[in-house]
Amino acid sequence: DKIISCEALVRWQSAAGEIVLPGNFINLFEANGLITALDFYVTGRVCGMLRRNLDIGAPVVPVAVNFSRVHMMDNNFVRHLTEILNRYKIEPRLLEVELTETAFFENREEILQLVKQLHDAGFTVVMDDFGTGYSSLNFLKNIPIDVIKIDKLFFDSFATDGRARLLLSDIIFIAKHLHLQIVAEGVESGDEVEFLRQRGCDMVQCYY
């Protein structure tokens, strides 16, 4: 019943003024190597916004920023991230590092090391799109993430699909017992909110 965090979303405005969604350019940026520059640009914009709000005494909440799996190959990623925060005098607790579920499975050893470095630096680590890739209970046991975001696909047929509701209940049950925070994405109705509230889900994200 209150705003406790946000997510930074990037859009590309073409020369003609058209708004291009990430699905139409992120793969291109990953292929040509520009994705790291884009991610750090978004990070800088987020830190600038947080700094302005802090300076005027406005309330601030942690902001999640999506980072490409390409960063997992960069040994200097956490250092670059910390440098941006230091430039704006922002505490790491105000920036959540969000990675997609598939990124965790593609580079298991690298992600273990990265999560440790991020935790040592004070960052919260979020796994996005949980339930869309290769969701594994063994993975949840071995990778010390802080937050999982349950993908909106579970709510696409929420009203008619009893199996989706059963899976949601079980995912929340397991995550709570592993002391993970849970965000349900794609939540847009009061029935969905009440269902999640009764099962102990921490947060919802979308247009409710």
Tab-separated table of C-alpha atoms in Angstrom:
chain	number	residue	atom	x	y	z
A	1	ASP	CA	0.000	0.000	0.000
A	2	LYS	CA	2.951	2.345	-0.462
A	3	ILE	CA	5.798	2.926	-2.899
A	4	ILE	CA	8.968	1.336	-1.529
A	5	SER	CA	11.106	0.983	-4.666
A	6	CYS	CA	11.217	1.827	-8.363
A	7	GLU	CA	12.695	0.431	-11.573
A	8	ALA	CA	14.485	2.493	-14.202
A	9	LEU	CA	13.270	1.693	-17.724
A	10	VAL	CA	15.052	2.807	-20.869
A	11	ARG	CA	13.448	3.870	-24.149
A	12	TRP	CA	15.026	4.985	-27.422
A	13	GLN	CA	13.495	7.979	-29.165
A	14	SER	CA	14.156	7.857	-32.911
A	15	ALA	CA	14.914	10.907	-35.058
A	16	ALA	CA	11.266	10.853	-36.135
A	17	GLY	CA	10.135	10.997	-32.513
A	18	GLU	CA	9.020	7.364	-32.348
A	19	ILE	CA	9.496	5.611	-28.997
A	20	VAL	CA	11.343	2.321	-29.540
A	21	LEU	CA	10.938	-0.362	-26.855
A	22	PRO	CA	13.960	-2.294	-25.459
A	23	GLY	CA	12.957	-5.537	-27.157
A	24	ASN	CA	13.741	-3.854	-30.473
A	25	PHE	CA	17.229	-2.578	-29.646
A	26	ILE	CA	18.797	-4.305	-26.613
A	27	ASN	CA	19.968	-7.322	-28.659
A	28	LEU	CA	21.579	-4.945	-31.151
A	29	PHE	CA	23.357	-3.072	-28.354
A	30	GLU	CA	24.597	-6.351	-26.876
A	31	ALA	CA	25.899	-7.460	-30.277
A	32	ASN	CA	27.779	-4.224	-31.045
A	33	GLY	CA	29.147	-3.733	-27.522
A	34	LEU	CA	27.228	-0.545	-26.731
A	35	ILE	CA	25.099	-2.168	-24.027
A	36	THR	CA	27.635	-1.526	-21.254
A	37	ALA	CA	27.760	2.169	-22.095
A	38	LEU	CA	23.949	2.279	-22.103
A	39	ASP	CA	23.694	0.541	-18.725
A	40	PHE	CA	26.180	2.916	-17.122
A	41	TYR	CA	24.423	5.895	-18.746
A	42	VAL	CA	21.126	4.804	-17.159
A	43	THR	CA	22.922	4.309	-13.836
A	44	GLY	CA	24.277	7.852	-14.018
A	45	ARG	CA	20.840	9.278	-14.774
A	46	VAL	CA	19.341	7.378	-11.836
A	47	CYS	CA	22.077	8.565	-9.466
A	48	GLY	CA	21.600	12.139	-10.672
A	49	MET	CA	17.873	11.936	-9.951
A	50	LEU	CA	18.498	10.470	-6.503
A	51	ARG	CA	21.072	13.176	-5.739
A	52	ARG	CA	18.663	15.964	-6.712
A	53	ASN	CA	15.913	14.517	-4.523
A	54	LEU	CA	18.260	14.062	-1.590
A	55	ASP	CA	19.527	17.643	-1.940
A	56	ILE	CA	16.022	19.120	-1.756
A	57	GLY	CA	14.921	16.782	1.038
A	58	ALA	CA	12.467	14.845	-1.097
A	59	PRO	CA	11.758	11.215	-0.152
A	60	VAL	CA	13.810	8.629	-2.020
A	61	VAL	CA	13.432	4.866	-2.449
A	62	PRO	CA	15.836	2.299	-3.927
A	63	VAL	CA	15.862	2.164	-7.725
A	64	ALA	CA	16.484	-1.073	-9.640
A	65	VAL	CA	18.608	-0.804	-12.788
A	66	ASN	CA	18.783	-3.606	-15.345
A	67	PHE	CA	22.268	-4.763	-16.323
A	68	SER	CA	23.170	-6.924	-19.297
A	69	ARG	CA	24.764	-10.356	-18.881
A	70	VAL	CA	27.699	-8.875	-20.825
A	71	HIS	CA	28.874	-7.227	-17.581
A	72	MET	CA	29.572	-10.632	-16.068
A	73	MET	CA	32.622	-10.918	-18.297
A	74	ASP	CA	34.017	-7.609	-16.977
A	75	ASN	CA	36.167	-7.921	-13.856
A	76	ASN	CA	35.884	-4.152	-13.356
A	77	PHE	CA	32.065	-3.995	-13.405
A	78	VAL	CA	31.578	-3.479	-9.650
A	79	ARG	CA	34.393	-0.914	-9.559
A	80	HIS	CA	32.815	1.080	-12.419
A	81	LEU	CA	29.436	0.913	-10.689
A	82	THR	CA	30.888	2.099	-7.397
A	83	GLU	CA	32.699	4.975	-9.123
A	84	ILE	CA	29.401	6.270	-10.542
A	85	LEU	CA	27.745	6.155	-7.119
A	86	ASN	CA	30.719	7.881	-5.498
A	87	ARG	CA	30.559	10.643	-8.112
A	88	TYR	CA	27.009	11.474	-7.000
A	89	LYS	CA	27.561	10.545	-3.323
A	90	ILE	CA	24.849	7.871	-3.457
A	91	GLU	CA	24.793	4.936	-1.034
A	92	PRO	CA	24.762	1.451	-2.670
A	93	ARG	CA	21.553	0.583	-0.802
A	94	LEU	CA	19.711	2.995	-3.118
A	95	LEU	CA	20.721	1.168	-6.314
A	96	GLU	CA	19.502	-2.388	-6.901
A	97	VAL	CA	21.390	-4.450	-9.492
A	98	GLU	CA	18.866	-6.341	-11.604
A	99	LEU	CA	19.864	-9.276	-13.826
A	100	THR	CA	17.614	-11.583	-15.858
A	101	GLU	CA	17.064	-15.171	-14.793
A	102	THR	CA	18.794	-16.531	-17.914
A	103	ALA	CA	21.955	-14.548	-17.124
A	104	PHE	CA	22.346	-16.472	-13.871
A	105	PHE	CA	22.278	-19.818	-15.630
A	106	GLU	CA	24.570	-18.986	-18.535
A	107	ASN	CA	27.592	-18.137	-16.379
A	108	ARG	CA	27.240	-19.948	-13.068
A	109	GLU	CA	30.772	-19.488	-11.686
A	110	GLU	CA	31.003	-15.893	-12.900
A	111	ILE	CA	27.657	-14.977	-11.358
A	112	LEU	CA	28.620	-16.457	-7.998
A	113	GLN	CA	31.726	-14.287	-7.935
A	114	LEU	CA	29.820	-11.220	-9.154
A	115	VAL	CA	27.081	-11.550	-6.531
A	116	LYS	CA	29.716	-11.823	-3.812
A	117	GLN	CA	31.480	-8.674	-5.072
A	118	LEU	CA	28.182	-6.779	-5.259
A	119	HIS	CA	27.216	-7.812	-1.736
A	120	ASP	CA	30.646	-6.859	-0.418
A	121	ALA	CA	30.153	-3.414	-1.989
A	122	GLY	CA	26.719	-3.017	-0.355
A	123	PHE	CA	24.419	-3.631	-3.340
A	124	THR	CA	21.139	-5.551	-3.435
A	125	VAL	CA	20.967	-8.200	-6.182
A	126	VAL	CA	17.664	-8.840	-7.962
A	127	MET	CA	16.810	-11.700	-10.319
A	128	ASP	CA	14.335	-10.520	-12.950
A	129	ASP	CA	11.924	-12.612	-15.052
A	130	PHE	CA	11.823	-15.549	-12.623
A	131	GLY	CA	9.812	-18.364	-14.196
A	132	THR	CA	10.580	-17.587	-17.841
A	133	GLY	CA	13.882	-19.412	-18.274
A	134	TYR	CA	15.347	-22.405	-16.493
A	135	SER	CA	14.025	-21.866	-12.989
A	136	SER	CA	15.769	-24.270	-10.652
A	137	LEU	CA	15.312	-24.872	-6.941
A	138	ASN	CA	18.952	-25.926	-6.808
A	139	PHE	CA	19.870	-22.539	-8.239
A	140	LEU	CA	17.908	-20.698	-5.545
A	141	LYS	CA	19.779	-22.764	-2.970
A	142	ASN	CA	23.241	-21.973	-4.311
A	143	ILE	CA	23.092	-18.359	-5.557
A	144	PRO	CA	22.745	-15.805	-2.699
A	145	ILE	CA	20.422	-13.322	-4.423
A	146	ASP	CA	18.285	-10.927	-2.370
A	147	VAL	CA	15.114	-10.457	-4.437
A	148	ILE	CA	13.265	-12.428	-7.103
A	149	LYS	CA	10.844	-10.814	-9.515
A	150	ILE	CA	8.140	-13.262	-10.588
A	151	ASP	CA	7.477	-12.737	-14.290
A	152	LYS	CA	4.158	-11.285	-15.405
A	153	LEU	CA	3.385	-14.383	-17.510
A	154	PHE	CA	1.859	-15.922	-14.371
A	155	PHE	CA	-0.782	-13.191	-14.404
A	156	ASP	CA	-1.589	-13.299	-18.121
A	157	SER	CA	-4.213	-15.998	-17.430
A	158	PHE	CA	-4.551	-15.568	-13.676
A	159	ALA	CA	-8.359	-15.532	-13.630
A	160	THR	CA	-8.744	-18.818	-15.541
A	161	ASP	CA	-5.561	-20.808	-14.922
A	162	GLY	CA	-5.633	-22.668	-11.609
A	163	ARG	CA	-2.204	-24.182	-12.262
A	164	ALA	CA	-0.648	-20.724	-12.559
A	165	ARG	CA	-2.098	-19.756	-9.175
A	166	LEU	CA	-0.798	-22.974	-7.601
A	167	LEU	CA	2.696	-22.337	-8.988
A	168	LEU	CA	2.610	-18.753	-7.721
A	169	SER	CA	1.671	-19.942	-4.247
A	170	ASP	CA	4.491	-22.482	-4.190
A	171	ILE	CA	7.115	-20.050	-5.528
A	172	ILE	CA	6.190	-17.498	-2.851
A	173	PHE	CA	6.222	-20.195	-0.144
A	174	ILE	CA	9.702	-21.394	-1.133
A	175	ALA	CA	11.115	-17.873	-1.550
A	176	LYS	CA	9.839	-16.801	1.880
A	177	HIS	CA	11.478	-19.806	3.530
A	178	LEU	CA	14.741	-18.941	1.774
A	179	HIS	CA	14.420	-15.394	3.213
A	180	LEU	CA	14.143	-13.826	-0.246
A	181	GLN	CA	12.062	-10.745	-0.969
A	182	ILE	CA	9.473	-11.255	-3.688
A	183	VAL	CA	8.170	-8.873	-6.337
A	184	ALA	CA	5.240	-9.998	-8.507
A	185	GLU	CA	5.281	-8.229	-11.882
A	186	GLY	CA	2.282	-7.627	-14.100
A	187	VAL	CA	-0.206	-7.138	-11.252
A	188	GLU	CA	-3.169	-5.036	-12.362
A	189	SER	CA	-6.271	-6.157	-10.443
A	190	GLY	CA	-7.501	-6.125	-6.874
A	191	ASP	CA	-8.100	-9.892	-6.983
A	192	GLU	CA	-4.430	-10.450	-7.855
A	193	VAL	CA	-3.263	-8.131	-5.076
A	194	GLU	CA	-5.425	-9.850	-2.487
A	195	PHE	CA	-4.270	-13.310	-3.633
A	196	LEU	CA	-0.628	-12.251	-3.271
A	197	ARG	CA	-1.217	-10.497	0.049
A	198	GLN	CA	-2.756	-13.638	1.554
A	199	ARG	CA	0.259	-15.682	0.457
A	200	GLY	CA	2.813	-13.274	1.890
A	201	CYS	CA	4.173	-11.677	-1.290
A	202	ASP	CA	6.200	-8.577	-0.364
A	203	MET	CA	5.756	-6.294	-3.374
A	204	VAL	CA	3.854	-5.897	-6.627
A	205	GLN	CA	4.908	-4.011	-9.720
A	206	CYS	CA	2.778	-2.784	-12.587
A	207	TYR	CA	-0.373	-0.710	-13.065
A	208	TYR	CA	-2.592	-1.686	-10.121
